[in-house]
Amino acid sequence: MKHLVEKRLAQVQRALSDHDLDYMFLSISPDLFYLTGYSSFVSERLHLLVIPPEGRPTLVFPDFEKGIVEHLADWIDVVGWLETEDPVAFVRATLASGDRDRPIRVAISDHTRAVFLLRLQAALPQARFSLASEVLAPMRRVKDEVELRLLKEAQGRAVQALQQLVELPFAGRTEQRVAADLRRFCADRGLEEGFGVQLGAGANGAQAHLPPSDRVIQRGEPVMIDFWAAYEGYYCDCSRTLHVGPPPPEFQEIYAIMREANHAALAAVRPGASCQSIDRAARQVIDEAGYGEHFFHRLGHGIGIEIHEEPYLVEGNEMHLEPGMTFTNEPGIYLPGRFGCRIEDVVAVTATGGVSLTDYTHDIVEVE
Amino acid sequence: MKHLVEKRLAQVQRALSDHDLDYMFLSISPDLFYLTGYSSFVSERLHLLVIPPEGRPTLVFPDFEKGIVEHLADWIDVVGWLETEDPVAFVRATLASGDRDRPIRVAISDHTRAVFLLRLQAALPQARFSLASEVLAPMRRVKDEVELRLLKEAQGRAVQALQQLVELPFAGRTEQRVAADLRRFCADRGLEEGFGVQLGAGANGAQAHLPPSDRVIQRGEPVMIDFWAAYEGYYCDCSRTLHVGPPPPEFQEIYAIMREANHAALAAVRPGASCQSIDRAARQVIDEAGYGEHFFHRLGHGIGIEIHEEPYLVEGNEMHLEPGMTFTNEPGIYLPGRFGCRIEDVVAVTATGGVSLTDYTHDIVEVE
């Protein structure tokens, strides 16, 4: 970890100079976790890592949590504020004295709460704020081997949880009840932090983003499931559409189109391809089958220490894929009032193409 | 719900006029949940409720989630943006045409991410932003009867989970293992969202905010537990310090001081008392016993739809208590390298004093 923190900090400090930035401010966020492994409960108490282009960064944090930050002392100065003190004054004090009045440029973590940003803007009226993601997203969106291994492990555990779920009866139980089982099966496999699930039977599945309801699942209905959680900080994200009992021909037909779109997208993945070209590859299949208006969301999103991060696979995004990028491939077709279907895999870009990290059948899984 | 939304919206709109504000902007946040019952997954996709001082508010949201916002249409206009569109342009378009260029004052939810605030500031350079909490916190910090009932229910469920936990053996198991059991017992009682736990045995308990470790708990050690989660949107928050086997006299002595501080704080609660006076009541007991430096955090925090919210019980806060306010009463004494102890109850201010909503013994609970 120490080696990795040093490497990433050095990379950020070089990038600050390149971007003509005077400081980066990171509150508790995926960005801070990425750089230092440090994470804590996001609350009204400010934790802020102040990174200058050169020299040691300083972490301003609630003093009574010093036991949690001790291990950072090798490469970061730590400054604790007491419960009755103003943390923003400590942030200002960490700046080089010449920087407290001259115009400076500060990149701040995208997730920082408005309450902190407005206070920092008031305390540093000469600072011009921009987003830390301009510097960090290019680093974070290309995963190293350790990260790829963790992402593969997370997807593998998600698949195991799903395999356990499909052994249970669906008909006669509520969406919420089935979702609760899935949550438990995930937790049993270390997929607990950041857990979320969408699970819709029949017409509920036609709403791409609907939380599980108290509606009782019926035999003869498709059930669309999408769930996610972090394993050791790295997210799984998986969707499958099951069928309670034998699937009728019409569902099979729609499902086959959606599956073909998923395959077309994967086949289009290669270094140098644009993000929008992957979205288009899937969309073209669905458009040509006459269901274009029913695929109303982007194809996918990058995934790593956040469930959604760069790169986004969406029309208009001309970013080029690079080996080590990871994202979801999740085309869907949603027929209002009837049903929806989606397959979602996590894909990694390799030196020559794309590989799915989600090892679970694309056939319709029939459940009881 | 409809009646409540209308009432709270009307109250906010009156307050906007009183505060000379032109708009309130609420992203997915406890504030938005409080006003509308609307909640969703916080992500890179902007959801923003734009509230003018008069007339109907507008919710700008990702169009493909329309199924989730349909039920709001009675009192809110909804405007969906497509995946390839810029949501900030939609926010700008919702403003009265005269307001797109003249100086305006906008209160924004404290939790809104910097990524959205910076984009809104760029799109509306004539807007001066302040915090929505200036308007909403005075509403949110006084709970109505429904909220008090939910808070009492949440504390009751937390106590049940703790009662189940203390029946299990502690000695010989890791902190993480015991914490995982507690998480499960909470989940079994609907305490799942926002779950968190600190659990430290022996010297680990001397760090007020330490996540559970893989250290094996020993017979003869105190174990400090603090856990929280939301039940139907309202938080429980409970700390107790147990002892594995019979507690030795020195632990009993420290524990008794801390308990007396908790009781002194509760006894000081009444409408009109200042927040800092409650903190002082507890602190005085610990100071006089000679352990003042070992009680290094504030006495407590408000609790409701957030785990931490106003009012904060801390030196320097002169806010006066009112009936219906709810907060934690959690003095602690932490002896570095040895152990820590804390009791945390949730307290509600009544017409004449304070009442604990946490019905669990203040005696040392001996576990195996």
XYZ file of C-alpha atoms in Angstrom:
736
model
C 0.000 0.000 0.000
C 2.773 2.433 0.926
C 4.463 1.975 -2.428
C 1.161 2.487 -4.253
C 0.285 5.641 -2.309
C 3.703 7.123 -3.043
C 3.386 6.286 -6.727
C -0.106 7.713 -7.098
C 0.672 10.843 -5.091
C 3.732 11.515 -7.237
C 1.597 11.065 -10.345
C -1.015 13.519 -9.051
C 1.594 16.079 -8.079
C 3.101 15.960 -11.574
C -0.390 16.350 -13.044
C -1.079 19.387 -10.836
C 1.918 21.130 -12.351
C 0.864 20.082 -15.844
C -2.630 21.486 -15.268
C -1.272 24.679 -13.729
C -3.096 23.939 -10.480
C -1.869 25.201 -7.114
C -3.628 22.638 -4.931
C -5.890 19.650 -4.919
C -8.436 19.410 -2.069
C -9.876 15.949 -1.436
C -12.610 15.334 1.100
C -13.737 11.807 2.064
C -14.440 10.400 -1.386
C -13.493 7.663 -3.813
C -10.710 9.987 -5.007
C -9.206 10.157 -1.521
C -9.544 6.394 -1.131
C -7.831 5.872 -4.487
C -4.872 8.015 -3.527
C -4.351 7.006 0.089
C -6.566 4.062 0.992
C -8.085 6.407 3.588
C -11.793 6.331 4.012
C -14.159 7.363 6.758
C -17.769 8.125 7.411
C -18.835 11.191 5.341
C -20.419 13.633 7.758
C -20.604 17.254 8.803
C -17.032 16.951 10.113
C -14.510 18.025 7.492
C -11.655 15.750 6.477
C -9.623 17.396 3.710
C -6.378 16.320 2.105
C -4.527 19.358 0.756
C -2.052 18.378 -1.968
C 0.436 20.951 -3.268
C 2.328 20.303 -6.536
C 5.485 19.684 -4.493
C 6.244 18.603 -0.955
C 4.155 16.738 1.564
C 0.357 16.838 1.489
C -1.529 17.702 4.677
C -4.646 15.977 5.964
C -6.920 18.218 8.023
C -9.163 15.891 10.041
C -11.192 15.616 13.275
C -8.491 15.259 15.914
C -10.235 12.550 17.908
C -9.934 10.203 14.935
C -6.153 10.320 15.036
C -5.917 6.585 15.567
C -7.325 6.074 12.071
C -4.847 8.336 10.291
C -1.639 7.398 12.139
C -0.586 4.980 9.432
C -0.585 7.806 6.844
C 2.117 9.731 8.671
C 4.862 8.315 6.445
C 3.881 10.438 3.500
C 1.272 12.911 4.752
C 1.307 15.558 7.497
C -1.782 15.321 9.648
C -3.427 18.253 11.406
C -6.306 17.506 13.762
C -8.972 20.066 14.622
C -10.829 19.946 17.928
C -14.612 19.801 18.170
C -14.839 23.510 19.019
C -12.496 24.655 16.235
C -13.155 25.704 12.634
C -11.620 23.191 10.207
C -11.703 25.640 7.302
C -9.300 27.915 9.177
C -6.935 24.938 9.406
C -7.204 24.361 5.670
C -6.331 27.987 5.012
C -3.366 27.700 7.394
C -1.953 24.717 5.479
C -1.498 26.835 2.345
C 1.871 28.423 1.701
C 1.679 31.878 3.252
C 1.986 33.594 -0.126
C -0.992 31.568 -1.364
C -3.454 32.857 1.204
C -4.118 36.035 -0.756
C -2.846 35.719 -4.327
C -5.128 34.156 -6.957
C -4.796 30.383 -6.807
C -6.325 27.479 -8.682
C -7.712 24.596 -6.651
C -9.087 21.286 -7.892
C -11.645 19.859 -5.459
C -13.045 16.325 -5.283
C -16.268 15.999 -7.279
C -18.054 14.434 -4.299
C -17.257 17.170 -1.795
C -20.456 18.481 -0.244
C -21.701 21.951 -1.144
C -21.573 22.858 2.548
C -17.785 22.496 2.473
C -17.249 24.013 -0.970
C -19.242 27.143 -0.115
C -17.297 27.564 3.125
C -13.989 27.094 1.351
C -15.014 29.576 -1.344
C -15.889 32.094 1.369
C -12.603 31.548 3.238
C -10.508 31.639 0.048
C -12.220 34.202 -2.167
C -9.116 34.420 -4.349
C -9.292 30.716 -5.235
C -10.758 29.477 -8.489
C -12.179 25.996 -8.021
C -12.314 23.251 -10.630
C -12.954 19.523 -10.443
C -10.344 17.052 -9.246
C -11.721 14.548 -11.729
C -10.011 16.498 -14.510
C -6.754 15.232 -13.044
C -7.818 11.996 -11.371
C -10.303 10.462 -13.796
C -7.617 9.789 -16.424
C -5.662 7.890 -13.750
C -8.617 6.080 -12.222
C -10.231 4.955 -15.443
C -7.304 2.705 -16.409
C -7.083 -0.161 -13.941
C -3.867 -1.920 -12.966
C -3.575 -5.669 -12.514
C -4.500 -5.642 -8.843
C -7.614 -3.633 -9.608
C -8.585 -5.921 -12.483
C -8.215 -8.919 -10.205
C -10.437 -7.341 -7.570
C -13.054 -6.430 -10.170
C -13.046 -9.985 -11.521
C -13.360 -11.334 -7.998
C -16.269 -8.989 -7.264
C -18.131 -10.088 -10.413
C -17.449 -13.739 -9.558
C -18.982 -13.314 -6.125
C -21.997 -11.549 -7.595
C -22.537 -14.465 -9.956
C -22.357 -16.922 -7.048
C -25.003 -14.940 -5.177
C -27.232 -14.946 -8.254
C -26.751 -18.674 -8.740
C -27.917 -19.233 -5.189
C -30.916 -16.973 -5.744
C -32.230 -18.702 -8.861
C -32.464 -21.989 -6.952
C -35.216 -20.470 -4.797
C -38.874 -20.147 -5.785
C -39.893 -16.751 -7.186
C -43.633 -17.218 -7.834
C -45.729 -16.292 -4.820
C -43.075 -14.169 -3.123
C -42.803 -10.382 -3.261
C -40.081 -8.560 -5.176
C -38.842 -7.178 -1.856
C -38.608 -10.622 -0.314
C -36.560 -11.996 -3.211
C -34.376 -8.872 -3.171
C -33.752 -9.347 0.565
C -32.541 -12.899 -0.110
C -30.190 -11.599 -2.780
C -28.863 -9.000 -0.377
C -28.159 -11.721 2.164
C -26.454 -13.993 -0.378
C -24.272 -11.050 -1.392
C -23.424 -10.184 2.216
C -22.426 -13.820 2.811
C -19.824 -13.316 0.085
C -18.385 -10.017 1.312
C -20.571 -7.922 -1.037
C -22.022 -5.662 1.606
C -20.789 -2.085 1.275
C -22.724 0.033 -1.200
C -25.216 -2.752 -1.867
C -28.163 -1.826 -4.039
C -30.751 -3.761 -5.992
C -33.460 -3.190 -8.552
C -35.808 -6.080 -9.062
C -38.971 -5.794 -11.140
C -41.392 -8.504 -12.233
C -43.690 -8.120 -15.227
C -44.571 -4.495 -15.923
C -42.330 -3.311 -13.066
C -39.352 -4.555 -15.052
C -40.275 -2.111 -17.817
C -39.073 0.710 -15.573
C -35.342 0.595 -15.880
C -34.657 1.934 -12.362
C -37.392 0.794 -10.003
C -36.749 -0.349 -6.444
C -38.239 -3.728 -5.469
C -41.926 -3.449 -4.507
C -44.321 -5.473 -2.377
C -45.932 -6.875 -5.512
C -46.181 -10.675 -5.518
C -44.285 -12.281 -8.405
C -46.474 -14.456 -10.639
C -45.763 -17.529 -12.683
C -45.398 -16.535 -16.336
C -43.605 -13.249 -15.606
C -40.094 -12.145 -16.487
C -38.082 -10.742 -13.554
C -35.400 -8.164 -14.209
C -32.685 -7.992 -11.572
C -29.852 -5.467 -11.308
C -27.622 -5.438 -8.241
C -24.311 -4.012 -7.137
C -22.006 -3.795 -4.123
C -18.331 -3.360 -3.352
C -15.889 -6.157 -2.583
C -12.737 -4.808 -0.929
C -13.590 -1.412 -2.380
C -14.265 -2.593 -5.959
C -17.768 -2.854 -7.333
C -19.712 -5.635 -8.923
C -22.680 -4.674 -11.075
C -24.796 -7.368 -12.664
C -28.167 -7.561 -14.386
C -30.012 -10.600 -15.636
C -33.601 -11.164 -16.692
C -35.083 -14.439 -15.517
C -38.424 -16.004 -16.374
C -40.804 -17.606 -13.890
C -41.781 -20.751 -15.726
C -41.260 -21.354 -19.449
C -40.752 -18.140 -21.448
C -43.335 -17.490 -24.184
C -42.134 -16.848 -27.772
C -42.621 -13.075 -27.629
C -40.380 -12.708 -24.602
C -37.799 -14.986 -26.194
C -37.804 -12.810 -29.283
C -37.251 -9.519 -27.425
C -34.677 -11.149 -25.186
C -32.744 -12.441 -28.192
C -32.550 -8.943 -29.697
C -31.271 -7.484 -26.445
C -28.731 -10.274 -26.093
C -27.519 -9.743 -29.629
C -27.021 -6.061 -28.783
C -24.904 -7.047 -25.771
C -22.782 -9.305 -27.972
C -22.409 -6.663 -30.693
C -21.152 -4.189 -28.093
C -18.601 -6.625 -26.684
C -17.412 -7.458 -30.205
C -16.858 -3.749 -30.914
C -14.604 -3.229 -27.876
C -10.949 -2.630 -28.696
C -8.297 -0.071 -27.772
C -8.802 3.078 -29.807
C -12.540 2.569 -30.349
C -14.589 5.509 -29.078
C -16.979 5.101 -26.160
C -19.897 6.195 -28.311
C -19.043 3.595 -30.958
C -19.672 0.803 -28.432
C -23.012 2.326 -27.480
C -23.850 2.610 -31.182
C -22.932 -1.015 -31.859
C -25.541 -2.185 -29.355
C -28.098 0.447 -30.305
C -27.909 -0.407 -33.967
C -29.070 -3.978 -33.291
C -32.041 -2.785 -31.266
C -32.863 0.045 -33.687
C -32.861 -2.300 -36.656
C -35.173 -4.703 -34.859
C -37.590 -1.784 -34.411
C -37.209 -1.322 -30.648
C -34.889 1.704 -30.582
C -37.269 3.898 -28.602
C -37.420 1.212 -25.906
C -33.680 1.329 -25.238
C -33.714 4.755 -23.642
C -30.555 4.754 -21.538
C -26.835 4.739 -22.326
C -25.142 1.406 -22.889
C -23.013 1.513 -19.773
C -20.689 3.213 -17.329
C -17.172 2.721 -16.097
C -16.843 0.770 -12.870
C -14.143 0.470 -10.227
C -14.072 1.998 -6.753
C -17.295 3.727 -7.761
C -20.302 2.010 -9.187
C -20.474 4.724 -11.870
C -17.264 6.367 -13.067
C -15.478 7.102 -16.334
C -15.653 6.003 -19.076
C -19.344 6.471 -19.893
C -20.574 4.580 -22.954
C -22.955 7.127 -24.347
C -23.606 8.931 -27.620
C -21.484 12.067 -27.724
C -18.559 10.631 -25.746
C -15.616 10.474 -28.127
C -13.129 9.276 -25.501
C -11.038 6.400 -26.819
C -10.875 3.082 -25.034
C -7.552 1.963 -23.589
C -6.406 -1.405 -22.225
C -7.334 -1.619 -18.541
C -10.564 0.345 -18.822
C -13.557 -1.424 -17.299
C -17.230 -0.687 -17.858
C -20.663 -2.224 -17.938
C -22.284 -3.519 -21.108
C -25.997 -3.294 -20.334
C -28.405 -2.864 -23.213
C -32.077 -3.150 -22.314
C -35.483 -3.206 -23.974
C -38.414 -1.954 -21.909
C -42.000 -2.384 -23.093
C -44.260 -0.139 -20.981
C -46.965 -1.978 -19.099
C -45.556 -5.348 -20.110
C -41.963 -6.187 -19.170
C -38.338 -5.163 -19.471
C -35.191 -7.134 -20.103
C -31.522 -6.345 -19.623
C -28.240 -8.216 -19.447
C -25.376 -6.443 -17.742
C -21.810 -7.675 -17.733
C -18.635 -5.937 -16.664
C -16.161 -5.737 -19.536
C -12.424 -5.050 -19.439
C -10.532 -3.669 -22.406
C -7.516 -5.848 -23.270
C -4.601 -5.181 -25.603
C -6.618 -6.503 -28.537
C -10.323 -6.378 -27.668
C -12.704 -6.784 -24.765
C -13.335 -9.542 -22.256
C -16.326 -10.045 -19.996
C -15.533 -10.401 -16.286
C -19.062 -11.671 -15.604
C -19.160 -15.403 -16.097
C -22.864 -16.233 -16.126
C -25.118 -17.515 -18.882
C -26.783 -15.183 -21.367
C -29.562 -17.713 -21.934
C -32.927 -17.082 -20.318
C -32.794 -18.667 -16.876
C -36.084 -20.295 -15.974
C -36.978 -20.109 -12.288
C -39.841 -21.599 -10.300
C -47.894 11.905 2.499
C -49.531 14.315 0.059
C -50.835 16.478 2.867
C -47.420 16.516 4.513
C -45.596 17.437 1.301
C -47.988 20.303 0.664
C -47.585 21.566 4.201
C -43.791 21.392 4.186
C -43.483 22.927 0.712
C -45.714 25.825 1.725
C -43.582 26.326 4.822
C -40.383 26.364 2.738
C -41.831 28.784 0.208
C -42.805 31.196 2.962
C -39.297 30.876 4.430
C -37.727 31.624 1.023
C -39.539 34.948 0.954
C -38.572 35.654 4.557
C -34.914 34.962 3.760
C -35.032 37.018 0.576
C -34.099 33.969 -1.496
C -35.140 33.553 -5.131
C -34.855 29.768 -5.301
C -34.013 26.669 -3.399
C -32.161 23.905 -5.310
C -32.331 20.431 -3.760
C -30.428 17.485 -5.180
C -30.943 13.920 -3.897
C -30.433 14.484 -0.191
C -32.090 14.181 3.188
C -33.526 17.661 2.552
C -35.262 16.489 -0.621
C -36.517 13.380 1.163
C -37.851 15.508 4.006
C -39.799 17.758 1.659
C -41.132 15.249 -0.858
C -40.432 11.701 0.299
C -38.428 11.405 -2.930
C -35.156 9.601 -2.766
C -32.952 7.916 -5.300
C -29.445 6.682 -5.793
C -26.984 9.630 -5.629
C -24.875 9.463 -8.759
C -23.373 11.482 -11.590
C -26.905 11.982 -12.964
C -28.416 15.229 -11.694
C -31.798 15.252 -9.976
C -32.629 18.787 -8.837
C -35.803 20.179 -7.336
C -36.082 23.891 -8.118
C -38.377 25.659 -5.642
C -39.418 29.258 -6.291
C -40.979 31.320 -3.474
C -44.357 31.034 -5.240
C -45.924 28.626 -7.669
C -45.110 25.014 -8.449
C -41.610 23.612 -7.961
C -39.956 21.751 -10.843
C -37.993 18.528 -10.563
C -35.289 18.124 -13.210
C -34.442 14.413 -13.318
C -33.121 11.614 -15.578
C -36.053 11.010 -17.912
C -35.804 7.229 -17.867
C -36.639 7.250 -14.156
C -40.037 8.803 -14.770
C -41.814 5.862 -13.194
C -40.301 6.823 -9.847
C -41.422 10.467 -9.928
C -44.937 10.052 -11.360
C -46.540 10.177 -7.931
C -45.068 13.660 -7.332
C -46.980 15.176 -10.256
C -49.758 16.447 -7.981
C -47.635 19.219 -6.573
C -44.435 19.303 -8.640
C -43.759 19.771 -12.356
C -41.327 17.175 -13.606
C -38.875 17.710 -16.465
C -36.869 14.720 -17.649
C -33.521 15.045 -19.402
C -32.313 12.413 -21.841
C -28.966 10.652 -21.496
C -27.381 12.831 -24.201
C -28.687 16.133 -22.813
C -27.210 18.594 -20.309
C -29.294 18.686 -17.130
C -27.875 22.042 -16.043
C -29.377 23.655 -19.141
C -32.750 22.293 -18.018
C -32.261 23.797 -14.566
C -31.505 27.176 -16.127
C -34.608 26.866 -18.303
C -36.857 26.276 -15.282
C -36.008 29.732 -13.893
C -38.359 32.608 -14.666
C -36.978 34.226 -17.820
C -36.133 37.447 -15.982
C -34.089 35.422 -13.468
C -31.661 33.985 -15.992
C -29.522 37.112 -16.016
C -30.348 39.354 -13.057
C -28.584 38.734 -9.736
C -30.434 36.008 -7.847
C -29.976 34.284 -4.514
C -30.147 30.499 -4.443
C -30.083 28.193 -1.429
C -28.649 24.784 -2.339
C -28.836 21.528 -0.367
C -25.788 21.103 1.861
C -25.170 17.593 0.484
C -25.103 18.557 -3.202
C -21.872 17.376 -4.778
C -19.230 19.932 -5.780
C -19.454 18.620 -9.352
C -23.029 19.921 -9.566
C -22.467 23.127 -7.609
C -19.499 24.154 -9.768
C -21.510 23.479 -12.944
C -24.476 25.446 -11.622
C -22.202 28.320 -10.620
C -20.736 28.343 -14.141
C -24.167 28.251 -15.804
C -25.630 30.905 -13.485
C -22.750 33.298 -12.818
C -25.191 35.899 -11.522
C -26.428 33.591 -8.757
C -25.187 33.864 -5.192
C -25.368 30.479 -3.492
C -26.016 29.836 0.166
C -26.966 26.738 2.136
C -30.476 25.312 2.158
C -29.923 24.274 5.766
C -30.321 27.911 6.781
C -33.980 27.499 5.834
C -34.525 23.785 6.354
C -32.594 22.978 9.507
C -34.976 25.007 11.717
C -37.837 22.937 10.283
C -36.085 19.575 10.379
C -34.660 19.861 13.877
C -38.110 19.925 15.509
C -39.783 16.552 15.004
C -43.519 16.024 14.720
C -45.360 13.140 16.373
C -44.970 10.777 13.442
C -41.240 11.420 13.373
C -40.924 10.921 17.124
C -42.770 7.616 16.830
C -40.437 6.445 14.083
C -37.375 7.482 16.073
C -38.647 5.609 19.113
C -39.348 2.560 16.978
C -35.845 2.716 15.469
C -34.218 2.876 18.923
C -36.414 -0.007 20.097
C -35.285 -2.182 17.221
C -31.649 -1.295 17.875
C -32.041 -2.368 21.490
C -33.570 -5.681 20.402
C -30.610 -6.317 18.107
C -28.185 -5.536 20.941
C -30.073 -7.823 23.314
C -29.694 -10.647 20.827
C -25.986 -9.887 20.430
C -25.098 -9.986 24.125
C -26.459 -13.544 24.365
C -23.619 -14.709 22.109
C -20.044 -15.407 23.215
C -17.569 -12.558 22.651
C -14.299 -14.063 23.919
C -12.403 -15.866 21.187
C -14.160 -14.158 18.271
C -12.865 -11.185 16.291
C -14.356 -7.717 16.534
C -15.336 -8.008 12.878
C -17.132 -11.285 13.446
C -19.181 -9.896 16.330
C -19.907 -6.735 14.316
C -21.137 -8.870 11.402
C -23.575 -10.616 13.744
C -24.852 -7.258 14.945
C -25.315 -6.131 11.360
C -27.387 -9.232 10.664
C -29.506 -8.819 13.793
C -30.174 -5.232 12.753
C -31.057 -6.230 9.179
C -33.492 -8.817 10.545
C -35.318 -5.912 12.202
C -35.434 -3.571 9.218
C -32.322 -1.638 10.277
C -30.424 -2.007 7.032
C -30.058 1.316 5.209
C -27.146 3.421 6.343
C -25.925 0.742 8.738
C -22.595 1.413 10.410
C -20.785 0.022 13.404
C -17.764 0.736 15.557
C -16.734 -2.045 17.867
C -13.499 -1.997 19.827
C -12.247 -4.359 22.521
C -9.649 -3.373 25.091
C -7.287 -0.675 23.799
C -9.204 -0.458 20.502
C -12.152 0.906 22.444
C -9.985 3.841 23.522
C -10.200 5.175 19.975
C -13.594 6.776 19.816
C -14.116 6.115 16.070
C -12.430 2.874 15.095
C -13.896 0.352 12.677
C -14.039 -3.263 13.922
C -10.716 -5.065 13.428
C -9.625 -8.683 13.071
C -8.346 -8.648 16.661
C -9.647 -11.540 18.766
C -11.634 -10.373 21.785
C -10.248 -11.645 25.102
C -11.874 -12.500 28.374
C -11.351 -9.621 30.816
C -11.729 -6.892 28.181
C -14.354 -4.183 27.868
C -15.980 -3.936 24.422
C -17.292 -0.599 23.207
C -20.030 -0.831 20.588
C -21.603 2.027 18.636
C -24.014 1.270 15.783
C -26.580 3.066 13.670
C -28.969 2.493 10.766
C -32.211 3.882 9.429
C -35.652 2.388 10.008
C -38.166 3.759 7.491
C -35.850 6.701 6.948
C -35.251 7.504 10.645
C -32.010 6.650 12.377
C -31.167 4.700 15.455
C -27.818 5.367 17.092
C -26.788 3.409 20.146
C -23.587 2.849 22.110
C -22.986 0.570 25.029
C -19.830 -0.724 26.677
C -19.955 -4.378 27.685
C -17.459 -6.406 29.655
C -16.252 -9.907 28.796
C -16.398 -11.595 32.159
C -16.645 -9.785 35.497
C -15.548 -6.141 35.318
C -12.618 -5.207 37.571
C -12.990 -2.295 40.027
C -11.030 0.214 37.933
C -13.306 -0.277 34.918
C -16.357 -0.031 37.151
C -15.101 3.257 38.528
C -14.500 4.885 35.121
C -17.775 3.501 33.822
C -19.673 4.966 36.783
C -18.256 8.442 36.098
C -19.227 8.254 32.445
C -22.706 7.024 33.359
C -23.138 9.845 35.828
C -22.204 12.296 33.052
C -24.898 10.779 30.833
C -27.459 11.178 33.621
C -26.393 14.746 34.369
C -26.861 15.663 30.711
C -30.335 14.129 30.560
C -31.310 15.913 33.757
C -30.228 19.253 32.253
C -32.449 18.887 29.175
C -35.412 21.251 29.057
C -36.908 23.686 26.550
C -34.914 26.902 26.572
C -31.667 25.322 27.780
C -28.777 25.960 25.394
C -27.134 23.100 23.513
C -23.775 23.895 25.075
C -25.278 23.789 28.571
C -26.146 20.099 28.077
C -22.616 19.349 26.893
C -21.292 21.254 29.917
C -23.502 19.317 32.341
C -21.914 16.046 31.233
C -18.416 17.465 30.904
C -18.472 18.913 34.389
C -18.942 15.452 35.926
C -16.020 14.029 33.977
C -13.826 17.094 34.546
C -14.402 17.002 38.275
C -13.504 13.329 38.410
C -10.203 14.226 36.743
C -10.824 12.668 33.336
C -11.715 15.792 31.340
C -8.919 15.363 28.806
C -10.216 11.859 28.051
C -13.648 13.075 26.957
C -12.432 14.727 23.770
C -15.564 14.841 21.615
C -18.817 16.770 21.798
C -21.634 15.311 23.881
C -23.935 14.545 20.971
C -25.655 15.397 17.718
C -29.199 15.779 16.498
C -30.695 12.704 14.859
C -33.598 12.134 12.494
C -33.474 11.389 8.771
C -29.721 11.909 9.091
C -27.511 10.220 11.581
C -25.935 13.609 12.347
C -28.027 16.757 12.023
C -28.923 19.799 14.107
C -28.875 20.433 16.990
C -25.237 19.728 17.887
C -24.496 19.515 21.605
C -21.136 21.178 21.682
C -19.399 24.044 23.483
C -20.067 27.251 21.584
C -23.541 26.288 20.350
C -25.959 28.673 22.025
C -29.028 27.362 20.186
C -31.919 26.820 22.593
C -33.623 23.462 22.896
C -37.272 23.195 21.878
C -39.836 20.445 22.448
C -39.553 17.895 19.635
C -35.802 18.177 19.205
C -33.982 14.839 19.301
C -30.297 14.204 19.839
C -27.798 11.742 21.179
C -26.441 11.860 24.715
C -23.099 10.120 24.432
C -20.363 11.020 26.877
C -17.262 8.850 26.767
C -13.993 8.341 28.602
C -11.085 6.951 26.598
C -7.866 5.826 28.259
C -5.176 5.417 25.579
C -3.704 1.943 25.369
C -6.210 0.595 27.869
C -9.920 0.924 27.080
C -12.766 3.301 26.313
C -16.329 3.456 27.504
C -19.400 5.265 26.196
C -23.148 5.104 26.663
C -25.248 6.636 23.917
C -28.984 7.156 24.127
C -31.292 9.138 21.886
C -33.086 11.846 23.847
C -36.209 13.805 22.912
C -37.002 17.212 24.359
C -40.497 17.300 25.866
C -42.581 20.245 27.055
C -40.936 20.077 30.456
C -37.637 18.183 30.157
C -36.003 15.342 28.284
C -36.847 11.686 27.803
C -34.622 8.871 26.581
C -35.960 6.907 23.597
C -33.352 4.177 24.186
C -34.711 1.654 26.650
C -31.678 -0.425 27.599
C -29.802 -0.772 30.851
C -27.046 1.627 31.865
C -25.474 -1.044 34.063
C -22.368 -2.814 32.808
C -23.564 -5.817 30.799
C -21.353 -8.820 31.357
C -20.933 -11.063 28.334
C -19.174 -14.379 27.845
